[in-house]
């Protein structure tokens, strides 16, 4: 993937017209592929995975695995096979781990298989403090010691001992925390019970696959997950391939884009059930949406005026509630529809800061406190230079640039390339005037 030399996108806005047409395909889910790749450490033979999106986060987690000693084969057609049998090291690369929060998921299986792991405080999008106490508490409950030296966390069990199953109650629902401890529990000794777990579909998807390979996980996709550890016996994926599920956040982002700018648009290769709340809200607001098994269709939308769509209040919530990752695209939607909407971001305290840039474009948004804003619509947005503070807000800027009058320049391309594969190609296909400017 050649993205290092690219610096920005230029988008010519539609100025309120609704002309996007055709099909836009959803890629494999970033937040499913990361724990899936991390789970390769639990296997005694090759772990193969298909429908892998060509994004920077995948490149980075593969580098992390390779630096531990894993061999990775890239096969034809978005497929990778990973062999973790030659892993000798247990320290996650500092520089890469600091680039992505998802890196910490590797800590669970590494600790469970090798009895030791070290990692720096993980990085990622700037959306809040993003503590790791839930991970550390879980590891400790499972019998590990945690040492912190020069900003590096080293977690280990005594020589000859195994990680032990434990009862863990998450004080905050955490997605990567649930994934990390679930993966650790798979080859630990005894039973692990995770309560107040995250219920995101990515967690159930990977658990189902691991079960088909010898793991004993019950309840993934609910708030209580029970894992009976194999006591060190590794899983086997002989003749099985994990197919990455479609990215529900990408599907939702395209749906919001379609609602505002699409005439007849099909979002294909997605699971509408995974964004039930968004579909219901947009339908209630007036967007003409039809659903197929693996697609969402917006039909005859060009003749409807956005200013006649109704305002809606949004409260972000863990799955199956309104995803925090769709909050920023949804705010752009609300700037275009009729009336005042309250948006309450309950998960991350820094995830509304991007709204300053929307205000500069002409949006009428009042920030009440770091978690709550009031959006008043409709407003005509004007193109300008934008820099997204995180992956999802950056895509929200793409949407605002597409609806705006005039041209916008979007910087910080590194965020979009972390999570959206070949975004300009897919947007161009449906009629967006977008170019990537290289250095
Ligand atoms: N939290 C704690 N302590 C912890 C862990 C989390 O207090 O040890 C708090 C966080 O501060 C936050 C809340 O719990 O307030 C939820 O955080 P969570 O741990 O669920 O977030 P995450 O696992 O770090 C994943 C996704 C994010 C997505 C969130 C919420 C991955 C790699 N990342 O993050 O995705 O926003 O869940 O759904 O799966 C993105 O894709 O752009 C993205 C940021």
mmCIF file of N, CA and C and ligand atoms in Angstrom, residues 30-31 34 101-102 125 127 129-135 172-177 179 200 324-325 347-348 351 391-392, ligand 1:
data_model
loop_
_atom_site.group_PDB
_atom_site.id
_atom_site.type_symbol
_atom_site.label_atom_id
_atom_site.label_comp_id
_atom_site.label_asym_id
_atom_site.label_seq_id
_atom_site.Cartn_x
_atom_site.Cartn_y
_atom_site.Cartn_z
ATOM 1 N N UNK A 30 -12.282 -3.166 10.019
ATOM 2 C CA UNK A 30 -11.027 -2.874 10.723
ATOM 3 C C UNK A 30 -11.056 -3.446 12.140
ATOM 4 N N UNK A 31 -12.146 -3.214 12.845
ATOM 5 C CA UNK A 31 -12.166 -3.606 14.255
ATOM 6 C C UNK A 31 -12.489 -5.086 14.479
ATOM 7 N N UNK A 34 -8.453 -6.756 13.394
ATOM 8 C CA UNK A 34 -7.353 -6.576 14.354
ATOM 9 C C UNK A 34 -7.362 -7.670 15.436
ATOM 10 N N UNK A 101 -4.396 1.807 19.009
ATOM 11 C CA UNK A 101 -4.979 1.233 20.219
ATOM 12 C C UNK A 101 -5.161 -0.292 20.084
ATOM 13 N N UNK A 102 -5.521 -0.722 18.873
ATOM 14 C CA UNK A 102 -5.804 -2.136 18.634
ATOM 15 C C UNK A 102 -4.610 -3.036 18.957
ATOM 16 N N UNK A 125 -6.435 6.952 17.936
ATOM 17 C CA UNK A 125 -7.093 8.224 17.650
ATOM 18 C C UNK A 125 -7.219 9.066 18.908
ATOM 19 N N UNK A 127 -9.308 10.762 20.940
ATOM 20 C CA UNK A 127 -10.732 10.963 21.197
ATOM 21 C C UNK A 127 -11.050 10.975 22.685
ATOM 22 N N UNK A 129 -9.116 10.014 26.950
ATOM 23 C CA UNK A 129 -7.928 9.553 27.680
ATOM 24 C C UNK A 129 -7.560 8.098 27.358
ATOM 25 N N UNK A 130 -8.497 7.269 27.096
ATOM 26 C CA UNK A 130 -8.312 5.868 26.716
ATOM 27 C C UNK A 130 -7.379 5.096 27.669
ATOM 28 N N UNK A 131 -7.826 4.953 28.920
ATOM 29 C CA UNK A 131 -7.011 4.220 29.898
ATOM 30 C C UNK A 131 -6.933 2.718 29.595
ATOM 31 N N UNK A 132 -6.014 2.025 30.315
ATOM 32 C CA UNK A 132 -5.882 0.576 30.095
ATOM 33 C C UNK A 132 -6.043 -0.201 31.413
ATOM 34 N N UNK A 133 -6.654 0.450 32.403
ATOM 35 C CA UNK A 133 -6.811 -0.195 33.713
ATOM 36 C C UNK A 133 -7.576 -1.528 33.628
ATOM 37 N N UNK A 134 -8.572 -1.602 32.751
ATOM 38 C CA UNK A 134 -9.383 -2.825 32.666
ATOM 39 C C UNK A 134 -8.522 -4.007 32.212
ATOM 40 N N UNK A 135 -7.588 -3.739 31.304
ATOM 41 C CA UNK A 135 -6.702 -4.808 30.810
ATOM 42 C C UNK A 135 -5.791 -5.275 31.953
ATOM 43 N N UNK A 172 -16.176 -0.456 33.259
ATOM 44 C CA UNK A 172 -16.664 0.231 32.045
ATOM 45 C C UNK A 172 -16.727 -0.818 30.950
ATOM 46 N N UNK A 173 -17.751 -0.729 30.112
ATOM 47 C CA UNK A 173 -17.807 -1.670 28.988
ATOM 48 C C UNK A 173 -16.665 -1.311 28.036
ATOM 49 N N UNK A 174 -15.808 -2.262 27.752
ATOM 50 C CA UNK A 174 -14.677 -1.973 26.867
ATOM 51 C C UNK A 174 -14.549 -3.036 25.774
ATOM 52 N N UNK A 175 -14.468 -2.562 24.533
ATOM 53 C CA UNK A 175 -14.445 -3.472 23.386
ATOM 54 C C UNK A 175 -13.110 -4.218 23.325
ATOM 55 N N UNK A 176 -12.018 -3.469 23.239
ATOM 56 C CA UNK A 176 -10.720 -4.161 23.121
ATOM 57 C C UNK A 176 -10.373 -4.875 24.437
ATOM 58 N N UNK A 177 -10.855 -4.359 25.570
ATOM 59 C CA UNK A 177 -10.636 -5.032 26.859
ATOM 60 C C UNK A 177 -11.306 -6.401 26.852
ATOM 61 N N UNK A 179 -12.118 -8.172 24.210
ATOM 62 C CA UNK A 179 -11.434 -9.041 23.238
ATOM 63 C C UNK A 179 -10.130 -9.594 23.816
ATOM 64 N N UNK A 200 -20.304 -6.147 21.024
ATOM 65 C CA UNK A 200 -20.132 -5.812 19.614
ATOM 66 C C UNK A 200 -20.091 -7.078 18.743
ATOM 67 N N UNK A 324 -20.515 5.210 18.899
ATOM 68 C CA UNK A 324 -19.731 6.454 18.999
ATOM 69 C C UNK A 324 -18.966 6.711 17.694
ATOM 70 N N UNK A 325 -18.587 5.638 16.997
ATOM 71 C CA UNK A 325 -17.839 5.801 15.747
ATOM 72 C C UNK A 325 -18.688 6.406 14.627
ATOM 73 N N UNK A 347 -19.405 8.030 25.400
ATOM 74 C CA UNK A 347 -18.274 7.089 25.542
ATOM 75 C C UNK A 347 -16.929 7.810 25.710
ATOM 76 N N UNK A 348 -16.664 8.794 24.832
ATOM 77 C CA UNK A 348 -15.355 9.460 24.862
ATOM 78 C C UNK A 348 -15.520 10.961 25.093
ATOM 79 N N UNK A 351 -14.519 13.529 21.963
ATOM 80 C CA UNK A 351 -14.948 13.159 20.619
ATOM 81 C C UNK A 351 -15.941 14.135 19.991
ATOM 82 N N UNK A 391 -9.914 9.218 12.959
ATOM 83 C CA UNK A 391 -10.368 8.512 11.761
ATOM 84 C C UNK A 391 -11.823 8.828 11.380
ATOM 85 N N UNK A 392 -12.706 8.713 12.343
ATOM 86 C CA UNK A 392 -14.136 8.857 12.027
ATOM 87 C C UNK A 392 -14.504 10.311 11.774
HETATM 88 N N1 LIG B 1 -12.064 2.466 29.289
HETATM 89 C C1 LIG B 1 -11.579 2.545 30.557
HETATM 90 N N2 LIG B 1 -10.581 1.671 30.926
HETATM 91 C C2 LIG B 1 -10.083 0.742 30.077
HETATM 92 C C3 LIG B 1 -10.598 0.658 28.779
HETATM 93 C C4 LIG B 1 -11.594 1.541 28.404
HETATM 94 O O1 LIG B 1 -11.999 3.385 31.337
HETATM 95 O O2 LIG B 1 -9.179 -0.004 30.482
HETATM 96 C C5 LIG B 1 -13.110 3.409 28.860
HETATM 97 C C6 LIG B 1 -12.634 4.332 27.718
HETATM 98 O O3 LIG B 1 -11.934 5.438 28.199
HETATM 99 C C7 LIG B 1 -13.922 4.693 27.046
HETATM 100 C C8 LIG B 1 -14.789 3.442 27.256
HETATM 101 O O4 LIG B 1 -14.171 2.689 28.293
HETATM 102 O O5 LIG B 1 -14.509 5.770 27.705
HETATM 103 C C9 LIG B 1 -14.918 2.585 26.019
HETATM 104 O O6 LIG B 1 -13.646 2.331 25.463
HETATM 105 P P1 LIG B 1 -13.307 0.970 24.715
HETATM 106 O O7 LIG B 1 -12.231 0.284 25.482
HETATM 107 O O8 LIG B 1 -14.547 0.217 24.411
HETATM 108 O O9 LIG B 1 -12.701 1.487 23.375
HETATM 109 P P2 LIG B 1 -11.570 0.756 22.581
HETATM 110 O O10 LIG B 1 -11.720 -0.701 22.785
HETATM 111 O O11 LIG B 1 -10.280 1.398 22.858
HETATM 112 C C10 LIG B 1 -12.898 0.301 20.375
HETATM 113 C C11 LIG B 1 -12.708 0.651 18.934
HETATM 114 C C12 LIG B 1 -12.986 2.140 18.748
HETATM 115 C C13 LIG B 1 -14.409 2.448 19.219
HETATM 116 C C14 LIG B 1 -14.577 1.986 20.666
HETATM 117 C C15 LIG B 1 -15.989 2.143 21.194
HETATM 118 C C16 LIG B 1 -10.989 -0.887 18.199
HETATM 119 C C17 LIG B 1 -9.586 -1.077 17.756
HETATM 120 N N3 LIG B 1 -11.330 0.343 18.540
HETATM 121 O O12 LIG B 1 -11.966 1.095 21.085
HETATM 122 O O13 LIG B 1 -12.896 2.377 17.358
HETATM 123 O O14 LIG B 1 -14.627 3.824 19.156
HETATM 124 O O15 LIG B 1 -14.230 0.598 20.778
HETATM 125 O O16 LIG B 1 -16.886 1.466 20.382
HETATM 126 O O17 LIG B 1 -11.791 -1.816 18.186
HETATM 127 C C18 LIG B 1 -12.387 3.575 15.408
HETATM 128 O O18 LIG B 1 -12.565 2.511 14.790
HETATM 129 O O19 LIG B 1 -12.237 4.684 14.842
HETATM 130 C C19 LIG B 1 -12.344 3.531 16.872
HETATM 131 C C20 LIG B 1 -11.867 4.534 17.601
#
